[in-house]
Structures are given as structure tokens and as C-alpha cells.
Coordinates of C-alpha atoms in Angstrom, one line a residue:
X1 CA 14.3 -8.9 2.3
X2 CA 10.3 -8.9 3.3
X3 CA 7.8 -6.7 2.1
X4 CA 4.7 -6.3 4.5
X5 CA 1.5 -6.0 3.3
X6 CA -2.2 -6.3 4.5
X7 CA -3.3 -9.7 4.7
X8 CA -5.3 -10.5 1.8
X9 CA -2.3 -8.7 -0.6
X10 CA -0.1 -10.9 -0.4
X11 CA 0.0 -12.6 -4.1
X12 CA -0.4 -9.1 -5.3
X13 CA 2.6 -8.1 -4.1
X14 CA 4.4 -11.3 -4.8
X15 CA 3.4 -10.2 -8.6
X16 CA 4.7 -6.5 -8.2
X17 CA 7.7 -8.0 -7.1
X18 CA 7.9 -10.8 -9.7
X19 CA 7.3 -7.9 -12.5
X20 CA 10.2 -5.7 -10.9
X21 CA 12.8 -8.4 -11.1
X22 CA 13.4 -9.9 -7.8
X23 CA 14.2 -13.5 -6.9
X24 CA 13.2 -16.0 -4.0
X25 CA 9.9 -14.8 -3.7
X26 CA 8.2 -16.4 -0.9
X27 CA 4.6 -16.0 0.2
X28 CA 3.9 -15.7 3.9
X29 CA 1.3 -13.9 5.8
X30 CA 0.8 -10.6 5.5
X31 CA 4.1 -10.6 4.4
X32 CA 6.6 -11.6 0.9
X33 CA 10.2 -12.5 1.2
X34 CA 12.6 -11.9 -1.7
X35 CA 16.0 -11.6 -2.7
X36 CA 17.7 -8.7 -4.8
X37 CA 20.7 -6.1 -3.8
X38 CA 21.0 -2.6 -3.4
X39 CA 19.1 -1.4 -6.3
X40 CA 16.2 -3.7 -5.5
X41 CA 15.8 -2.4 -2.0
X42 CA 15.5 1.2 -3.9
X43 CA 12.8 -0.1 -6.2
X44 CA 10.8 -2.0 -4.1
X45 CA 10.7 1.2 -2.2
X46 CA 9.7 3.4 -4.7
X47 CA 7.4 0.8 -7.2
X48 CA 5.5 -1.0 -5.0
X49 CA 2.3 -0.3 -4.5
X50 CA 1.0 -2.6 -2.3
X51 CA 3.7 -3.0 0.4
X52 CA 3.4 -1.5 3.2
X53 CA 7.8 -1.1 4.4
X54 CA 10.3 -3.2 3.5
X55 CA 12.2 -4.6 5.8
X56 CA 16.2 -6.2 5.5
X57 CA 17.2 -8.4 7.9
X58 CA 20.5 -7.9 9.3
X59 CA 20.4 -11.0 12.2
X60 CA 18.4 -14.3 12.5
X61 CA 18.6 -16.0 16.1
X62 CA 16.9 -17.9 19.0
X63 CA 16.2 -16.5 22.6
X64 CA 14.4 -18.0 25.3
X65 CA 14.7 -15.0 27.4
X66 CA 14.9 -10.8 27.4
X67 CA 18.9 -11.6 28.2
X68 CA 19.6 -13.7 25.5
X69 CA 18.2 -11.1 23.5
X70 CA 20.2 -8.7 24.9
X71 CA 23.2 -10.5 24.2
X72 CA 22.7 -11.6 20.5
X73 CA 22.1 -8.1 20.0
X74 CA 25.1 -6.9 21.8
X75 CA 27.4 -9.1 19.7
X76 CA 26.7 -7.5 16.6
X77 CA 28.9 -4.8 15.0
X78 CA 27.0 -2.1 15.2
X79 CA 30.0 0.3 14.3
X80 CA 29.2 -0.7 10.7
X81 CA 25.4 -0.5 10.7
X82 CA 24.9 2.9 13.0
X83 CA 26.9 6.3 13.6
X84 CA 27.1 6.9 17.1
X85 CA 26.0 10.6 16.4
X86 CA 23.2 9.3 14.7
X87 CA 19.3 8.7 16.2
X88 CA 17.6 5.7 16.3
X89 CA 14.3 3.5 17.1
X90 CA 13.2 0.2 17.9
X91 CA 10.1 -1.0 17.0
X92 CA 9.2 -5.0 18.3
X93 CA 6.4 -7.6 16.6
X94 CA 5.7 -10.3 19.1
X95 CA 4.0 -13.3 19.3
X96 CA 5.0 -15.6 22.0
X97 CA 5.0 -16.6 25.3
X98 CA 8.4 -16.2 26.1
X99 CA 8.4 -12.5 25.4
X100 CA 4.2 -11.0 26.6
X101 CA 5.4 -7.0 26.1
X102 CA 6.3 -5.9 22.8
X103 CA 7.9 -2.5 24.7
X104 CA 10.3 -4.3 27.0
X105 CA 11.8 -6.4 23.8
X106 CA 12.3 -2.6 22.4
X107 CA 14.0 -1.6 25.6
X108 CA 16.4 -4.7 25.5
X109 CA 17.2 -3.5 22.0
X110 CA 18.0 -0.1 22.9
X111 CA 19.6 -1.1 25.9
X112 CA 22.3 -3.7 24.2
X113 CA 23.1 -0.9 21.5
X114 CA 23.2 1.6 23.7
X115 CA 26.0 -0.4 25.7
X116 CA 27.8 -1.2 22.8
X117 CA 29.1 1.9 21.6
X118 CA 30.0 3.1 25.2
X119 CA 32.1 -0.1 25.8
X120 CA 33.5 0.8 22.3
X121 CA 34.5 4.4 22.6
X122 CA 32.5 6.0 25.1
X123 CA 29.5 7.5 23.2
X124 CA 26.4 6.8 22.7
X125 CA 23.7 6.9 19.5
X126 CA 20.3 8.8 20.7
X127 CA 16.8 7.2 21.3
X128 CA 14.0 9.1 19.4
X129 CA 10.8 7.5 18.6
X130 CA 9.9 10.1 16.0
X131 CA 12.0 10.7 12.7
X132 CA 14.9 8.5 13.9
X133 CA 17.8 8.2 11.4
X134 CA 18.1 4.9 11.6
X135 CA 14.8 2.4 12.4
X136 CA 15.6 -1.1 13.7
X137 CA 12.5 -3.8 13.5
X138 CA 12.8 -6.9 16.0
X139 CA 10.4 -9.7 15.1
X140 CA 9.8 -12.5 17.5
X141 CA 7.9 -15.7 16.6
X142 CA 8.0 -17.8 20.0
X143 CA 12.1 -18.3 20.1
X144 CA 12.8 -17.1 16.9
X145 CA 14.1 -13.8 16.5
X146 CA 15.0 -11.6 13.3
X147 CA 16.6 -8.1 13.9
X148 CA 16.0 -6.0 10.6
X149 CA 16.7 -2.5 9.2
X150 CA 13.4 -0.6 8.1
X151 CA 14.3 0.7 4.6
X152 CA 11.2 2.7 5.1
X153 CA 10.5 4.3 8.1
X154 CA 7.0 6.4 7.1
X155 CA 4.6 3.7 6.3
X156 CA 4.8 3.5 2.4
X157 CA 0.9 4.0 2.1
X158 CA 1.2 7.5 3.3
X159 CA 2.3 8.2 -0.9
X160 CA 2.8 11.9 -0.4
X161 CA -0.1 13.7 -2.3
X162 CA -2.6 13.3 0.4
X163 CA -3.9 17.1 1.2
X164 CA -6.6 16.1 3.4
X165 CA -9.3 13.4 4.1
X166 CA -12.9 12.4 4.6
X167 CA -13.7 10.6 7.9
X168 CA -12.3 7.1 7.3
X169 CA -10.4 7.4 4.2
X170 CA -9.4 4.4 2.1
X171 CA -6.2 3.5 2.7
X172 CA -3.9 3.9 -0.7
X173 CA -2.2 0.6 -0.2
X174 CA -5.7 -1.2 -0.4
X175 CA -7.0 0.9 -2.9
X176 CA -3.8 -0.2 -5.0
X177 CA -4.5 -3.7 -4.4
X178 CA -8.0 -3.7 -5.2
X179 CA -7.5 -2.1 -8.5
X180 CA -4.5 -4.7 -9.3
X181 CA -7.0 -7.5 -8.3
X182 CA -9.5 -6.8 -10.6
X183 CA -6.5 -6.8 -13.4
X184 CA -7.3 -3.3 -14.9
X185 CA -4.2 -1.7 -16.3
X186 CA -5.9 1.3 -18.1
X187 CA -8.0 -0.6 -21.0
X188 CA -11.0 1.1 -20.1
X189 CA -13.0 3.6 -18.7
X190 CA -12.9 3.3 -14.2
X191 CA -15.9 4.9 -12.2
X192 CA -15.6 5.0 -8.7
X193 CA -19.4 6.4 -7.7
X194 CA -18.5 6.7 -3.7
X195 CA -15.0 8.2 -3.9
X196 CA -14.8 10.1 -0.9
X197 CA -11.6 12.1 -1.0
X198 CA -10.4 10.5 -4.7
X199 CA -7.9 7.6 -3.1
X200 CA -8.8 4.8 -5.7
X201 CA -9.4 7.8 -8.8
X202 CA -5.7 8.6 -7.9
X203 CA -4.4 5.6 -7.6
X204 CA -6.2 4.2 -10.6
X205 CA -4.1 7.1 -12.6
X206 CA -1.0 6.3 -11.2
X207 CA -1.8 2.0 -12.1
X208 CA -2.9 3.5 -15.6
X209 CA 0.1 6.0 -16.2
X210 CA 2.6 3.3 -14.7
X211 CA 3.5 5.4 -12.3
X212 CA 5.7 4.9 -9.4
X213 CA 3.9 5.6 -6.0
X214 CA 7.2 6.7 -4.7
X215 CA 7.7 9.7 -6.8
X216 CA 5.3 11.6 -4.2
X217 CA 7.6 11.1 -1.2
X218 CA 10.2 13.4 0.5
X219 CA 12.4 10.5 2.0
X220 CA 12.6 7.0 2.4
X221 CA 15.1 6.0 5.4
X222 CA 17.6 4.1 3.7
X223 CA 18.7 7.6 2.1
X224 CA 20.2 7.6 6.4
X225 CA 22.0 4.4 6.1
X226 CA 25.9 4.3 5.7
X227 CA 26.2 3.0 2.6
X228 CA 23.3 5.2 0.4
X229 CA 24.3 5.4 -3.1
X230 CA 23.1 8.7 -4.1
X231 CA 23.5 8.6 -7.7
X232 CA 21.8 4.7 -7.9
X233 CA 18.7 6.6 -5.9
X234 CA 19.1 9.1 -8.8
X235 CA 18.8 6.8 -11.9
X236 CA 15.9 5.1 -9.9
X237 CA 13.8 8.3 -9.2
X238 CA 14.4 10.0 -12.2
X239 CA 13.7 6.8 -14.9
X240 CA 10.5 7.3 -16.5
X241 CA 10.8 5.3 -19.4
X242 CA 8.4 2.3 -18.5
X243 CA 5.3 5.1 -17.8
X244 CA 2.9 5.2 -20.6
X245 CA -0.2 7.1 -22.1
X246 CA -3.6 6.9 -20.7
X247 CA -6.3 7.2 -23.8
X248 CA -9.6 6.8 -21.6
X249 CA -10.8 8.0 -18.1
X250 CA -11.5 7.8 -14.6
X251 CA -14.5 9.1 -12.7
X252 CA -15.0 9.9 -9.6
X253 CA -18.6 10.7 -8.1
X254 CA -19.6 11.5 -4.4
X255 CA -22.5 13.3 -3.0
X256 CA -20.7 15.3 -0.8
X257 CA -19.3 18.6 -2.4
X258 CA -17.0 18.9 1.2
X259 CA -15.6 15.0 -0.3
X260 CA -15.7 16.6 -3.8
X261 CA -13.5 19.4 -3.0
X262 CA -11.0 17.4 -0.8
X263 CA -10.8 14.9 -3.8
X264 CA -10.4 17.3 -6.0
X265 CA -7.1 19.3 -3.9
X266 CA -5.7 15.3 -3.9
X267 CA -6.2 14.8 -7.7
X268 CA -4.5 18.3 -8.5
X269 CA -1.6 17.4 -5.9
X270 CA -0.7 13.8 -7.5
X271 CA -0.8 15.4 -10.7
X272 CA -4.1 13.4 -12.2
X273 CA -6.4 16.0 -13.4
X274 CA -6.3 15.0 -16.8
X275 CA -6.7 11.2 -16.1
X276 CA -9.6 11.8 -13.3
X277 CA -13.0 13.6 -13.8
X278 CA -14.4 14.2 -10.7
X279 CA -18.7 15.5 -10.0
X280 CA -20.8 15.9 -7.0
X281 CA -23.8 13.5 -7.7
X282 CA -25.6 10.7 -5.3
X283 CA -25.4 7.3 -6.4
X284 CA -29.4 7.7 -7.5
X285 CA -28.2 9.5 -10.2
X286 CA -25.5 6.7 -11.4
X287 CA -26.6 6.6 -15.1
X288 CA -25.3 4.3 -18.2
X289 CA -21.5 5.0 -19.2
X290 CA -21.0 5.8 -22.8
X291 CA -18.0 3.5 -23.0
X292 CA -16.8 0.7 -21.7
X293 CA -16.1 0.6 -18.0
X294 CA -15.1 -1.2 -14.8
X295 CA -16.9 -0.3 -11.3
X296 CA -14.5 -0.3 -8.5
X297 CA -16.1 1.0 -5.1
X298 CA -15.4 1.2 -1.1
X299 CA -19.3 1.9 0.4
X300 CA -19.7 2.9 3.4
X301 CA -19.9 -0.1 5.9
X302 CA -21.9 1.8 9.1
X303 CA -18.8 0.7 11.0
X304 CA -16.8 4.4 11.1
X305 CA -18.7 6.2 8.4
X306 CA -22.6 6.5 9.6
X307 CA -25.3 6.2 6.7
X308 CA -28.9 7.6 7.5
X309 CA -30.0 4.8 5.4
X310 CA -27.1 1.7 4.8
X311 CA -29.6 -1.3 3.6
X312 CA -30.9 0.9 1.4
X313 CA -28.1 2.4 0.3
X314 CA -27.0 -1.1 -1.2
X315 CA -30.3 -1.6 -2.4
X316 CA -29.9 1.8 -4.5
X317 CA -26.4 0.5 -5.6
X318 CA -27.8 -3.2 -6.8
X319 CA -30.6 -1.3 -8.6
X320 CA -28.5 1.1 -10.4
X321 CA -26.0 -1.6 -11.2
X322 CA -28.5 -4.0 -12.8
X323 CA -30.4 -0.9 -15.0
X324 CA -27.2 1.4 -15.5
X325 CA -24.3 -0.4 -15.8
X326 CA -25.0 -3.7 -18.6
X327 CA -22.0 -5.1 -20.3
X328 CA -19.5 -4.1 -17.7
X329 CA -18.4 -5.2 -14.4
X330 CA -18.4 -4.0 -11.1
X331 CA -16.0 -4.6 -8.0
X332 CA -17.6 -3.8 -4.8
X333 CA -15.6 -3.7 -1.5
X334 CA -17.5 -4.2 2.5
X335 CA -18.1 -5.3 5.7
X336 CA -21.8 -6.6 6.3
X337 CA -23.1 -9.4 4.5
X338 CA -26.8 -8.1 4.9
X339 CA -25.2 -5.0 2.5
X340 CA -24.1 -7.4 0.1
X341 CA -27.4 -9.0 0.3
X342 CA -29.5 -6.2 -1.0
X343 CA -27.5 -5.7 -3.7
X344 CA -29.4 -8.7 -5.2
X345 CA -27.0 -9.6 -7.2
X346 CA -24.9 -12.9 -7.9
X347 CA -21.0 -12.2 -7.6
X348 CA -18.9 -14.7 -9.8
X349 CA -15.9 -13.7 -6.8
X350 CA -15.6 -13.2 -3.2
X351 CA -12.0 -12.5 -1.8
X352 CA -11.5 -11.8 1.8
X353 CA -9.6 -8.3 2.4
X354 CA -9.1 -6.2 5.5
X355 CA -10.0 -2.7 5.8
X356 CA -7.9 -2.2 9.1
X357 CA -9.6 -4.2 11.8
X358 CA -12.7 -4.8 9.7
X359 CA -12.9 -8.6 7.8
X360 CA -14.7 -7.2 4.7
X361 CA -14.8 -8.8 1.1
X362 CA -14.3 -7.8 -2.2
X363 CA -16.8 -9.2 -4.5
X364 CA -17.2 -8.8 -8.6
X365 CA -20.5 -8.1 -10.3
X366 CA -20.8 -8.7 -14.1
X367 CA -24.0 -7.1 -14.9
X368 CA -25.3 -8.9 -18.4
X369 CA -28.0 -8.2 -20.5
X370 CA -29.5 -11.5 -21.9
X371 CA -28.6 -15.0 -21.1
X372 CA -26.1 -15.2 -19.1
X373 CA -23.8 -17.7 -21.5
X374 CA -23.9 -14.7 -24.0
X375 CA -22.6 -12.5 -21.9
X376 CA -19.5 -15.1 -21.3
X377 CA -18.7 -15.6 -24.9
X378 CA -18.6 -12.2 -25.5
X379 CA -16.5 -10.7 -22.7
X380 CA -12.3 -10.1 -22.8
X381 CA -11.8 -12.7 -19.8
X382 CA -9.1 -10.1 -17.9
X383 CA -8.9 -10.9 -15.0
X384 CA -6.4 -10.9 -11.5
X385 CA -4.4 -14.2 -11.9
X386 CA -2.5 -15.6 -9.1
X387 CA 1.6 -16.0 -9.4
X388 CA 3.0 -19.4 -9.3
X389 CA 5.4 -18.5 -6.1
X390 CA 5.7 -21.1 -3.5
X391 CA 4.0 -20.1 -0.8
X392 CA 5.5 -20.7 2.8
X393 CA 3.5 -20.9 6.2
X394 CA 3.6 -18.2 8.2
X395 CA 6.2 -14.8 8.9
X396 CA 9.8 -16.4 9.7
X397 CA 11.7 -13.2 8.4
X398 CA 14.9 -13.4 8.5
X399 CA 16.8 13.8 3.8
X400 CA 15.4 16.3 1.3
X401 CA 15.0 15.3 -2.0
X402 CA 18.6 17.2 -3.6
X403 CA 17.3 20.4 -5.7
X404 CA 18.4 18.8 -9.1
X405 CA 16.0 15.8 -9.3
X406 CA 13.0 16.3 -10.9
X407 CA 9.6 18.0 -8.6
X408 CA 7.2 15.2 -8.3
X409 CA 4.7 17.2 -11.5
X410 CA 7.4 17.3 -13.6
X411 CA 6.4 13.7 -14.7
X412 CA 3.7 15.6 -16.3
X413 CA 3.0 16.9 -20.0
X414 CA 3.0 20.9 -20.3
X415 CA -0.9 20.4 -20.8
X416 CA -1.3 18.5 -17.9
X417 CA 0.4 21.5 -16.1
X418 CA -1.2 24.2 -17.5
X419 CA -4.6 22.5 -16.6
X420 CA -3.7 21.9 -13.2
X421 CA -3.2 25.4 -12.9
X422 CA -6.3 26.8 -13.8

């Protein structure tokens, strides 16, 4: 199987994976392959929390041409994979020059099923591009082919408790990743003083609760595929034994009260209210935490989010940093390297991320008081540490939710519930 990812997530992932159980893990780009059955498919699903689908391959091949395609397509039994009173898609990843138009690979796709099933009896499965019931992913790398099922179909960064956004909100799987990067698992307090509509408050509750990202969703599109297993879905969705109790607090600031009351409609949806304190105050005001506490932050770049001010914006973020936030550390995420610069501080790490199109980094600030030597002996060391998994060069791939499970709150305490009610 493959789990896609943003580029820069990829030993993440491979971790998530490694923690849920699977085997084979392979590194790629923007991609990790692994091994598991049926139940493994359903997790990685519904755990991960930075993958973005998950793909099973159903057919490796070469083609040199749009024919050959056609054919190696044709020769599979789709009577086993597909009802023919069933919808479906095709969506095509090309790179090579054999194949220029990512469309017309669809199209041969389509075509080859289509003609199938009225060789075989006459009928034919439907074409629609939205909601299909089944969603097919062809992946070409020059002459190398792999046809696979989409065990997702809606990206699985679009969670579910998402009531509305700011312009350019983070997207969940990043915010995910970041927080996983910097290895907090809910030791401490998190402050996020530029949270916009609450996206790495909320999913810094779910890291710290354990859990699952999936729970938020109406469907996933292997609950379409022939061979579901309904009750295996069941034991998945409804197991909450490996969530746990979250003793400190998250904090989300922004000096928008629009942001503040989007964030706030997000936090109530996903059930965090009593994880995540959120206030409308302007970095300027960014004062000393009482307790310990990491810094994890997305600016704004100047890139889709304007800023009457941006360098000194960073300069206002460096300042408070170095006079409001000593003994802790700070994780800061953008695009611009004269941002970074008036910060004026040192970071101790720089890793490469992308925030859609935009080649940003994610740098670490440990903001010390005294020499810096001090500073290391005393501090816990935590840290993001990458997996040992052999890494391999590039991508060669190979309904309703029923009435009796659980609504997505339910994972909640009665206080929890009573508070998000008020």
C-alpha cells in the first residue's frame, strides 16, 4: 500500500505507520509504501495524521503508449473489483514523456473499463468525477505504470470539524506534522500566538488526547468496495482504549476577533474546548507563560495573507520571543528568509516543509536565559527523531456512518459536553 504525504512528511509518516503496526515501510517522495491487510487499510485511514490518501495497488505494468495502457487495463477482472451499477473515477499522476496529458491517460482508463463490462454482459459502470463509488488512481513514471484503488476518496486532510476558515488556512495535515516534528505528545503547555481559525490548537488536542483524526469523518471510500467488512470498520471506529488524559493546555491567540470566533466554532466542533483556551490579543501583547511551554506558529508569509507591516511583524515576534518566552522553545514555520532574519535569533534547526506551492522552513528557537551551555544541561532533550526505515528513491508504487456507532463527541467526558454547550 502507499500513503501520500507532503514532501517534507515523509519520515513522519513512516513513524505513524511504524507505531500502528505495519511492515515494509519504504520511504519515497512524498510518498511511504507499506505492507498490512484489511484491517491496516482501515487504520491507516482513520489514525494517520499526516497522510494525505492511501492508495492500494491493484496492477503494476509497463506501457510505451496510450494503447498498451488501454490493453493492460482491459485485461484485468474488473467483475471482481467494480459493480457495473456502480460509479466511478479516474484520476492520473504523470511524469513522462511518453504520456504529456494527464486527462487523456484518464480517458484510456475509463475507456478500457467501460469496454469491459459491455463485452462482458452488456452494461456499463457510470463516469462521475464527483462522489464516485469507486476511485481508481493511475500513476505513471516514464513506462512504469501502477493502477490503484483510492481507499480515501476526500483528501484525508479535510478531518471533518472544519466549520469555516480564515483566508489561507493551515492545512491540518501540515499542522499535524509540524506538531509531531517538534516531538510534543502533550508534556506541556502549547501556545500558538497566530492561530487563525485554531488548525494547529485542534490538532494539538487531538496529538495530546491520542485521538484519531478519522473519527470526524462521514465516509472513507473503501466503505464502497465489494469486500467492506462492516463490523472490522466497527471495532476500528469505535476502539478508544489507547486515548488518554490531557493534564495541561493549549492556547490559542490571534488579533482578529473574526479569526477568534471561527477558531472558536472549529474548537467547539472537534470537541477541544477543554484542551484549547482561545483569546483575541496581538502578538505585542505575547507575555511570559506561567508554565512550561512549547511555541508552535504558522506567521503570515505576505504571499496569500497581506501584512501592513511583515518585517516588522517578525521583528515583534523575535523581540517577544527573547523577553517573554525564556526557558522554553519555539517552532516557527515561513516562507521569506528576510522574516526569519529579523527575528534575530539563532535556530539550532531548519527543516524544509511545503505550505502548498510555497518552499517555506520550519525552524526551532530555544530561547535561554544565561549561558547558553546552561541552558543545555538543563533542558529534557525531546525531540523529533527520525525512524530507521530504508529509504528508497523516488515514487514506484505499485456511506453514512450506521446510527449505532458512536457521534464523533461522544469521545468526550460529560464535562467536556456540558461545557461545550454553554
Amino acid at each position: 500500500m502507499i500513503a501520500k504525504t507532503f514532501q517534507g512528511l515523509e519520515e513522519v509518516l513512516a513513524e505513524e505507520l511504524t507505531a500502528l503496526g505495519a511492515n515494509d515501510i519504504q520511504i519515497g517522495r512524498r510518498m511511504v509504501s507499506f505492507s498490512g491487510d484489511k484491517e491496516m487499510l482501515y487504520k491507516s485511514n482513520f489514525c494517520l495524521r499526516t497522510a494525505i490518501r492511501v492508495l492500494k495497488p491493484i496492477k503494476h505494468f509497463t506501457a510505451k503508449n496510450a494503447d498498451e495502457v488501454y490493453e493492460q487495463i482491459k485485461a484485468l477482472r474488473w467483475e471482481e473489483i467494480l459493480d457495473v451499477d456502480k460509479s466511478f473515477a479516474v484520476d492520473a499522476v504523470v511524469f513522462s514523456e511518453e504520456f504529456r496529458h494527464s486527462k487523456f491517460v484518464s480517458y484510456k482508463v475509463k475507456d478500457a473499463i467501460v469496454d469491459y463490462f459491455r463485452e462482458l454482459n452488456g452494461k456499463r459502470p457510470s463516469v462521475r468525477i464527483n462522489n464516485p463509488d469507486v476511485l481508481l488512481n493511475i500513476h505513471i513514471a516514464q513506462t512504469r505504470c501502477t493502477l490503484s484503488l483510492d481507499s480515501s476518496g476526500e483528501s484525508l486532510h479535510r478531518r471533518g470539524y472544519r466549520q469555516e476558515a480564515v483566508e489561507a488556512p493551515l492545512n491540518e495535515v501540515l499542522a499535524a506534522g509540524m506538531i509531531l516534528m517538534t516531538g510534543w505528545k502533550g508534556g506541556s503547555d502549547l501556545i500558538d500566538p497566530m492561530c487563525g481559525s485554531g488548525t494547529i490548537p485542534i490538532e494539538a488536542a487531538l496529538i495530546a488526547r491520542n485521538i484519531a483524526p478519522g473519527v470526524f469523518r462521514k465516509e472513507f471510500a473503501f466503505e464502497k468496495w465489494n469486500d467492506f467488512d462492516q463490523e472490522l470498520f466497527d471495532s476500528i471506529y469505535n476502539d478508544d482504549s489507547q486515548e488518554r488524559e490531557f493534564t495541561h493546555k493549549i492556547y490559542g491567540y490571534d488579533n482578529s476577533p473574526q479569526a477568534n470566533q471561527i477558531a472558536t466554532r472549529n474548537v467547539k466542533a472537534a470537541g477541544a474546548s477543554k484542551e484549547v483556551t482561545l483569546r483575541v490579543q496581538p502578538i505585542q501583547q505575547f507575555g511570559q507563560p506561567a508554565e512550561k511551554a512549547i511555541l508552535i506558529t504558522n506567521p503570515p508569509y505576505g504571499e496569500r495573507i497581506s501584512s501592513h507591516d511583515l518585517l516588522g511583524l517578525y521583528q515583534t515576534i523575535g523581540e517577544r520571543l527573547k523577553h517573554a518566552f525564556v526557558g522554553n522553545e519555539a517552532w516557527i514555520l515561513s516562507y521569506r528568509d528576510e522574516c526569519f532574519e529579523q527575528i534575530g535569533l539563532k535556530p539550532s534547526v531548519k527543516i524544509p516543509l511545503f505550505n502548498g506551492s510555497l518552499e517555506c522552513q520550519f525552524r526551532k528557537y530555544e530561547i535561554f536565559d544565561g549561558t547558553y551551555k546552561e541552558f543545555k544541561t538543563q533542558e529534557s532533550g525531546t525531540g523529533f527523531r527520525k525512524p530507521e526505515i530504508k529509504k528508497t528513491p523516488g515514487y514506484t508504487p505499485g456511506n453514512q456512518r450506521p446510527a449505532f456507532r458512536k457521534p464523533d463527541n461522544n469521545r468526550l467526558s460529560d464535562e467536556r459536553i456540558s461545557k461545550d454547550k454553554e
